[in-house]
């Protein structure tokens, strides 16, 4: 229900100006403002209305049409509380042209008082043709009189505990105080010669309080010149901050890892033959497979970066199963060849441990000490790891978030590798980079992801990132066949599982993860686990869920990895990245509830060996006759393509860039106003302007970034 307009005006003061020294205890709305990120005056000024209400005009009832949102003014001629069909307050208003009934299901004595017979009131609401004539249900109202506003009334997005009226006053205050002086150099104040830009001040004034003659459609579709100014501003801030981050990094120093030539007596390259050959060469030699052409290419790209004394900032993207781990290992040994330490961080313990096992199998034979670091480790083991990292005895550290904790001191870290980078926050990446003990230097950073970024997004959000792409799978893989199957045909699926087990293969069965109700999931998974155990006598069926301890999870995963367990039922999206090549069938229950890239990640758990693999997406429409449109689009995409890049493109299409990026990079400011596709010309304008501004108008550039990104600009460097 819209709050009645006749509330006492909010008495709480507008948010304190920055200069106020002594902080009074914060009121609830103030806290809510902060939670919404509306801290500074400029943040408030940039909090633009969701929509507007027109309180500038009073409409005669005879002119109002059904369904119109109108403001009327008239006299109350009748007021009563009725009890049929339920208790409600019914009031009749007469504006001289017609009458209308106002109905309130929720009301207070104060409402009745204001709306007593004889009173003149101003009422706003949607007019409808009711049972017994026209009516408004729960309109807002106040006593008549007072001037009509000259501008539309803004309606802002808000949260619980932050009344609209309070927020309006806060925004108005912020708008008055914020520094809105021009930051765009005069020659650039236009996109084309015929399209000069409004000033930011005028644009914001207008967007918060547009004059009633504006065509509302131009505000809704953001085509109004005031919106154009905001889009231009925002894109410019984004381009400026990314370019600045790039330049800051270019000015930073990292150890140049020019490989074995740097190593002591071998510097002349004379002893590169025989047993003296580099770790890199030895590892290549020992691998049970040949690198694909794509792997070779990205290894070369990484090697070039590592040779520079500028910190690498590279994203390695490659579809699930494309073989990113070995590329990481080769980068690591390059680092060690030059005599430096390397750290590899993964988002979960299971994944980190899997890397650890694989890496020790590859590296220990070369005499490389690798240590393990996680939160769940025993104190003694952990102390030993820390000591070896500090002394430099350990050349490689593999672990979870534990790797970036304060206590971890490296002797000489030169390369940090982050797997599944989108699962890490920006702050964590910054922390990893601050781990260089050498003053003033930064480690090289290699981030890996199986969720590729479509080009338009890469250009805009990751302008500051170099990207290497593994665009082919290792040879000998048979493509995974994906089938969408109605849940009613579960029995056939179980039959299929039997077939796979009979061939000595293993099977994943994933149950959905609904964040709000872990316990329901658990019940669901437990049922499935029981049902499968019963249906498959003599087969070890395991259960993995998020409530298990790390040790329990490890034990279950161990059985599956070692091939002793035939079927693994899991509630958690099987830890992204697990690698059990013998698994050949992936069943996803309630596949309609999963996101597209999630489904693709899951499917990527099979098809890792030479055996023909399949993915069965079980769906259920519940009570609905058919699946929702988005869910259908996702399942269709899964059947139609196995290509992670195509999947990412479709995902972007289905979800839009906000959500697409939101999930992958918490902390990076997303575009609020501009749209990359729609505003491609403003993006081009901003890309052109940003370097010139940094070169020639550094002060303006700085102010512009600060205005839009505030403290978040630091984050963009991560
Ligand atoms: P992802 O890119 O998803 O992290 P992994 O690094 O886990 O993929 O590799 C998937 C599997 O492919 C692993 O078992 C790995 O040993 C194997 N592999 C990697 N590169 C090659 C290659 N060039 N030829 C054959 N198998 C490879
Ligand atoms: Mg991986």
Coordinates of C-alpha atoms in Angstrom, one line a residue, residues 18-339:
X18 CA 31.3 14.7 5.5
X19 CA 32.7 17.5 7.5
X20 CA 30.7 16.7 10.6
X21 CA 33.2 15.5 13.1
X22 CA 31.4 13.8 16.0
X23 CA 29.2 11.0 14.7
X24 CA 25.8 10.8 16.4
X25 CA 24.4 7.3 16.7
X26 CA 23.0 6.4 13.3
X27 CA 19.2 6.2 12.8
X28 CA 17.7 3.2 11.0
X29 CA 17.1 5.1 7.7
X30 CA 20.7 6.3 7.9
X31 CA 22.0 2.8 8.2
X32 CA 19.7 1.7 5.4
X33 CA 21.2 4.5 3.2
X34 CA 24.7 3.2 3.9
X35 CA 23.7 -0.3 3.2
X36 CA 22.5 0.9 -0.2
X37 CA 25.9 2.4 -0.8
X38 CA 24.4 5.9 -0.6
X39 CA 27.2 7.4 1.6
X40 CA 28.4 10.5 -0.2
X41 CA 26.4 13.4 -1.5
X42 CA 27.3 12.4 -5.0
X43 CA 26.1 8.9 -4.4
X44 CA 22.8 10.3 -3.4
X45 CA 22.7 12.6 -6.4
X46 CA 23.4 9.7 -8.7
X47 CA 20.6 7.6 -7.2
X48 CA 18.1 8.1 -10.0
X49 CA 14.4 7.6 -9.8
X50 CA 12.8 4.3 -10.9
X51 CA 9.8 6.1 -12.1
X52 CA 7.8 9.3 -11.5
X53 CA 4.4 10.3 -10.1
X54 CA 2.6 13.2 -11.6
X55 CA 1.3 15.3 -8.8
X56 CA 1.5 18.5 -10.8
X57 CA -2.1 18.4 -12.0
X58 CA -5.5 17.9 -10.6
X59 CA -7.8 15.9 -12.9
X60 CA -11.6 16.2 -12.9
X61 CA -13.3 12.9 -12.2
X62 CA -15.4 13.2 -15.3
X63 CA -12.2 13.4 -17.4
X64 CA -10.4 10.4 -15.7
X65 CA -10.5 7.1 -17.5
X66 CA -10.5 3.7 -15.9
X67 CA -7.0 2.5 -15.1
X68 CA -5.5 6.1 -15.0
X69 CA -3.3 7.1 -12.2
X70 CA -4.8 10.4 -11.3
X71 CA -4.8 13.1 -8.6
X72 CA -8.2 14.5 -7.7
X73 CA -9.4 17.0 -5.2
X74 CA -12.9 17.2 -3.6
X75 CA -15.1 17.0 -0.6
X76 CA -15.9 14.0 1.5
X77 CA -19.6 13.4 1.4
X78 CA -19.9 10.1 3.1
X79 CA -17.7 7.9 5.4
X80 CA -18.4 4.6 7.0
X81 CA -16.8 1.4 8.1
X82 CA -18.5 -1.7 6.6
X83 CA -18.0 -5.3 7.3
X84 CA -18.9 -7.0 4.1
X85 CA -17.2 -8.6 2.5
X86 CA -14.6 -7.7 5.1
X87 CA -13.9 -4.8 7.5
X88 CA -13.1 -1.7 5.5
X89 CA -13.3 2.0 5.4
X90 CA -15.5 3.4 2.5
X91 CA -15.4 7.1 1.8
X92 CA -17.2 8.9 -1.0
X93 CA -15.5 12.0 -2.5
X94 CA -17.3 14.5 -4.8
X95 CA -15.2 16.9 -6.9
X96 CA -18.1 18.7 -8.5
X97 CA -17.8 16.7 -11.7
X98 CA -18.5 13.3 -10.4
X99 CA -18.1 11.1 -7.3
X100 CA -15.8 8.2 -6.5
X101 CA -15.5 5.8 -3.6
X102 CA -12.2 5.4 -1.7
X103 CA -11.7 2.0 -0.1
X104 CA -9.2 1.1 2.6
X105 CA -8.8 -2.4 4.0
X106 CA -6.0 -1.2 6.4
X107 CA -6.8 2.0 8.1
X108 CA -6.2 3.8 11.4
X109 CA -8.4 6.2 13.3
X110 CA -6.2 9.1 12.1
X111 CA -7.2 8.1 8.5
X112 CA -10.9 8.3 9.4
X113 CA -10.4 11.7 11.0
X114 CA -8.7 13.2 7.9
X115 CA -11.4 11.7 5.7
X116 CA -14.3 12.8 7.8
X117 CA -17.4 14.1 6.1
X118 CA -17.0 17.7 5.0
X119 CA -13.2 17.6 4.7
X120 CA -11.6 18.7 1.4
X121 CA -8.9 16.3 0.4
X122 CA -6.4 15.7 -2.4
X123 CA -6.3 12.1 -3.4
X124 CA -3.9 10.2 -5.7
X125 CA -4.5 6.7 -7.0
X126 CA -5.6 4.4 -9.8
X127 CA -9.2 4.9 -10.8
X128 CA -11.2 1.8 -11.5
X129 CA -14.8 1.0 -12.5
X130 CA -16.0 -0.9 -9.4
X131 CA -19.0 -2.9 -8.5
X132 CA -21.2 0.1 -7.6
X133 CA -19.4 2.9 -9.5
X134 CA -15.9 4.2 -9.7
X135 CA -13.5 3.6 -6.9
X136 CA -9.9 3.9 -5.8
X137 CA -8.4 1.3 -3.5
X138 CA -5.8 2.5 -1.0
X139 CA -5.1 5.8 -2.6
X140 CA -2.7 8.3 -1.0
X141 CA -4.4 11.4 0.4
X142 CA -3.8 14.6 2.3
X143 CA -5.8 17.6 3.2
X144 CA -6.5 19.9 0.1
X145 CA -4.6 23.1 -0.3
X146 CA -1.0 23.9 -0.7
X147 CA 0.7 24.5 -4.0
X148 CA 0.9 21.9 -6.6
X149 CA 4.5 20.9 -7.3
X150 CA 6.0 22.2 -10.5
X151 CA 7.8 18.9 -11.3
X152 CA 7.1 15.2 -11.4
X153 CA 7.6 13.5 -8.1
X154 CA 10.5 11.0 -8.2
X155 CA 10.0 7.4 -6.9
X156 CA 13.3 5.8 -5.9
X157 CA 14.3 2.2 -5.3
X158 CA 14.6 1.7 -1.6
X159 CA 14.9 -1.0 1.1
X160 CA 13.1 -1.8 4.2
X161 CA 13.5 0.8 6.9
X162 CA 14.1 3.6 4.5
X163 CA 10.8 5.4 3.8
X164 CA 10.4 7.0 0.3
X165 CA 9.9 10.4 1.9
X166 CA 13.1 10.2 3.8
X167 CA 15.0 9.0 0.8
X168 CA 13.6 11.9 -1.3
X169 CA 14.8 14.4 1.2
X170 CA 18.2 12.8 1.4
X171 CA 18.6 12.8 -2.4
X172 CA 17.5 16.4 -2.6
X173 CA 20.0 17.3 0.0
X174 CA 22.8 15.3 -1.7
X175 CA 21.9 16.9 -5.0
X176 CA 22.2 20.4 -3.5
X177 CA 25.6 19.7 -1.8
X178 CA 27.4 17.5 -4.3
X179 CA 30.2 18.9 -6.4
X180 CA 28.8 18.6 -9.9
X181 CA 31.3 20.9 -11.6
X182 CA 32.2 20.0 -15.2
X183 CA 34.9 17.4 -15.6
X184 CA 34.7 16.8 -19.3
X185 CA 37.0 19.0 -21.3
X186 CA 35.1 21.5 -23.4
X187 CA 35.9 20.1 -26.9
X188 CA 34.5 16.8 -25.9
X189 CA 31.2 18.0 -24.6
X190 CA 29.4 16.5 -27.6
X191 CA 29.2 13.1 -29.3
X192 CA 28.5 14.5 -32.7
X193 CA 28.6 18.1 -33.7
X194 CA 24.9 18.3 -33.5
X195 CA 24.6 16.7 -30.1
X196 CA 26.0 18.8 -27.4
X197 CA 25.9 17.3 -23.9
X198 CA 23.8 18.8 -21.1
X199 CA 25.8 19.7 -18.0
X200 CA 25.8 17.1 -15.3
X201 CA 24.1 19.5 -13.0
X202 CA 21.2 20.2 -15.4
X203 CA 20.9 16.5 -16.3
X204 CA 20.6 15.4 -12.7
X205 CA 18.3 18.3 -11.8
X206 CA 16.0 17.2 -14.6
X207 CA 16.1 13.5 -13.9
X208 CA 15.2 13.9 -10.3
X209 CA 12.6 16.5 -11.0
X210 CA 11.5 16.5 -14.6
X211 CA 9.0 19.1 -15.8
X212 CA 5.6 17.7 -16.4
X213 CA 5.7 18.4 -20.1
X214 CA 8.5 15.8 -20.7
X215 CA 7.6 12.8 -22.9
X216 CA 7.8 10.1 -20.3
X217 CA 8.8 7.6 -22.9
X218 CA 12.2 9.4 -23.3
X219 CA 12.8 8.9 -19.6
X220 CA 11.8 5.3 -19.6
X221 CA 13.9 4.3 -22.6
X222 CA 16.7 6.5 -21.4
X223 CA 16.9 8.4 -24.8
X224 CA 16.4 11.8 -23.2
X225 CA 19.4 14.1 -23.4
X226 CA 19.7 14.1 -19.6
X227 CA 20.1 10.3 -19.7
X228 CA 22.6 10.5 -22.5
X229 CA 24.8 12.7 -20.3
X230 CA 24.7 10.1 -17.5
X231 CA 25.5 7.3 -19.8
X232 CA 28.4 9.2 -21.2
X233 CA 29.7 10.1 -17.7
X234 CA 29.5 6.6 -16.5
X235 CA 31.2 5.0 -19.5
X236 CA 33.9 7.6 -19.3
X237 CA 34.5 6.9 -15.6
X238 CA 34.8 3.2 -16.4
X239 CA 37.2 3.7 -19.3
X240 CA 39.3 6.2 -17.3
X241 CA 39.6 3.9 -14.3
X242 CA 40.6 0.9 -16.4
X243 CA 43.2 2.9 -18.4
X244 CA 44.5 4.4 -15.2
X245 CA 44.8 1.0 -13.6
X246 CA 46.7 -0.3 -16.7
X247 CA 49.1 2.6 -16.5
X248 CA 49.6 2.2 -12.8
X249 CA 50.5 -1.4 -13.4
X250 CA 52.8 -0.5 -16.3
X251 CA 54.7 1.6 -13.8
X252 CA 54.9 -1.1 -11.3
X253 CA 57.8 -3.6 -11.3
X254 CA 57.7 -7.3 -11.2
X255 CA 60.7 -9.7 -11.4
X256 CA 61.5 -10.5 -15.0
X257 CA 61.5 -14.2 -15.1
X258 CA 63.7 -14.7 -18.1
X259 CA 64.1 -18.4 -17.6
X260 CA 67.1 -20.5 -17.1
X261 CA 69.5 -18.0 -18.6
X262 CA 69.3 -16.2 -15.3
X263 CA 70.4 -19.2 -13.3
X264 CA 73.8 -19.0 -12.0
X265 CA 76.5 -20.8 -13.9
X266 CA 74.1 -21.7 -16.7
X267 CA 73.8 -18.1 -17.6
X268 CA 75.8 -18.5 -20.8
X269 CA 73.4 -21.3 -21.9
X270 CA 76.3 -23.7 -22.3
X271 CA 75.0 -26.2 -19.8
X272 CA 71.5 -26.3 -21.1
X273 CA 71.9 -29.8 -22.4
X274 CA 71.8 -33.1 -20.7
X275 CA 70.8 -33.4 -17.0
X276 CA 71.2 -29.6 -16.6
X277 CA 68.2 -28.8 -18.8
X278 CA 65.5 -26.6 -17.4
X279 CA 62.6 -27.7 -15.2
X280 CA 60.4 -26.5 -17.9
X281 CA 62.0 -28.8 -20.4
X282 CA 62.0 -31.7 -18.0
X283 CA 58.3 -31.3 -17.2
X284 CA 57.4 -31.1 -20.9
X285 CA 59.4 -34.3 -21.4
X286 CA 57.7 -36.1 -18.6
X287 CA 54.1 -35.3 -19.5
X288 CA 52.1 -38.3 -20.7
X289 CA 50.7 -36.3 -23.6
X290 CA 51.7 -33.7 -26.1
X291 CA 50.4 -30.1 -25.6
X292 CA 47.8 -29.1 -28.0
X293 CA 48.6 -26.2 -30.4
X294 CA 46.4 -23.9 -28.3
X295 CA 48.2 -24.9 -25.1
X296 CA 51.5 -24.2 -26.7
X297 CA 50.3 -20.8 -27.9
X298 CA 49.0 -19.7 -24.5
X299 CA 52.2 -21.0 -22.8
X300 CA 54.2 -18.8 -25.2
X301 CA 52.0 -15.8 -24.4
X302 CA 52.5 -16.3 -20.7
X303 CA 56.2 -16.8 -21.1
X304 CA 56.5 -13.5 -22.9
X305 CA 54.7 -11.7 -20.1
X306 CA 56.8 -13.3 -17.4
X307 CA 60.0 -12.1 -19.1
X308 CA 59.0 -8.5 -18.7
X309 CA 59.6 -6.6 -15.5
X310 CA 56.0 -5.4 -15.6
X311 CA 53.5 -7.5 -13.6
X312 CA 51.5 -9.8 -15.8
X313 CA 47.8 -9.5 -15.5
X314 CA 46.4 -12.3 -17.7
X315 CA 43.2 -14.2 -17.8
X316 CA 43.6 -17.7 -19.2
X317 CA 40.2 -18.8 -20.5
X318 CA 39.5 -22.3 -21.8
X319 CA 36.5 -24.5 -21.8
X320 CA 36.1 -27.1 -19.2
X321 CA 38.5 -29.9 -19.9
X322 CA 40.7 -27.9 -22.2
X323 CA 43.7 -28.5 -20.0
X324 CA 44.4 -25.3 -18.2
X325 CA 46.1 -27.0 -15.2
X326 CA 49.1 -28.1 -17.2
X327 CA 49.5 -24.6 -18.6
X328 CA 49.5 -23.3 -15.0
X329 CA 52.1 -26.0 -14.0
X330 CA 54.4 -25.0 -16.9
X331 CA 54.1 -21.3 -15.9
X332 CA 55.0 -22.3 -12.4
X333 CA 58.1 -24.1 -13.4
X334 CA 59.2 -21.2 -15.5
X335 CA 59.0 -19.1 -12.4
X336 CA 61.1 -21.7 -10.5
X337 CA 63.6 -22.0 -13.3
X338 CA 64.3 -18.3 -12.6
X339 CA 64.7 -19.1 -8.9

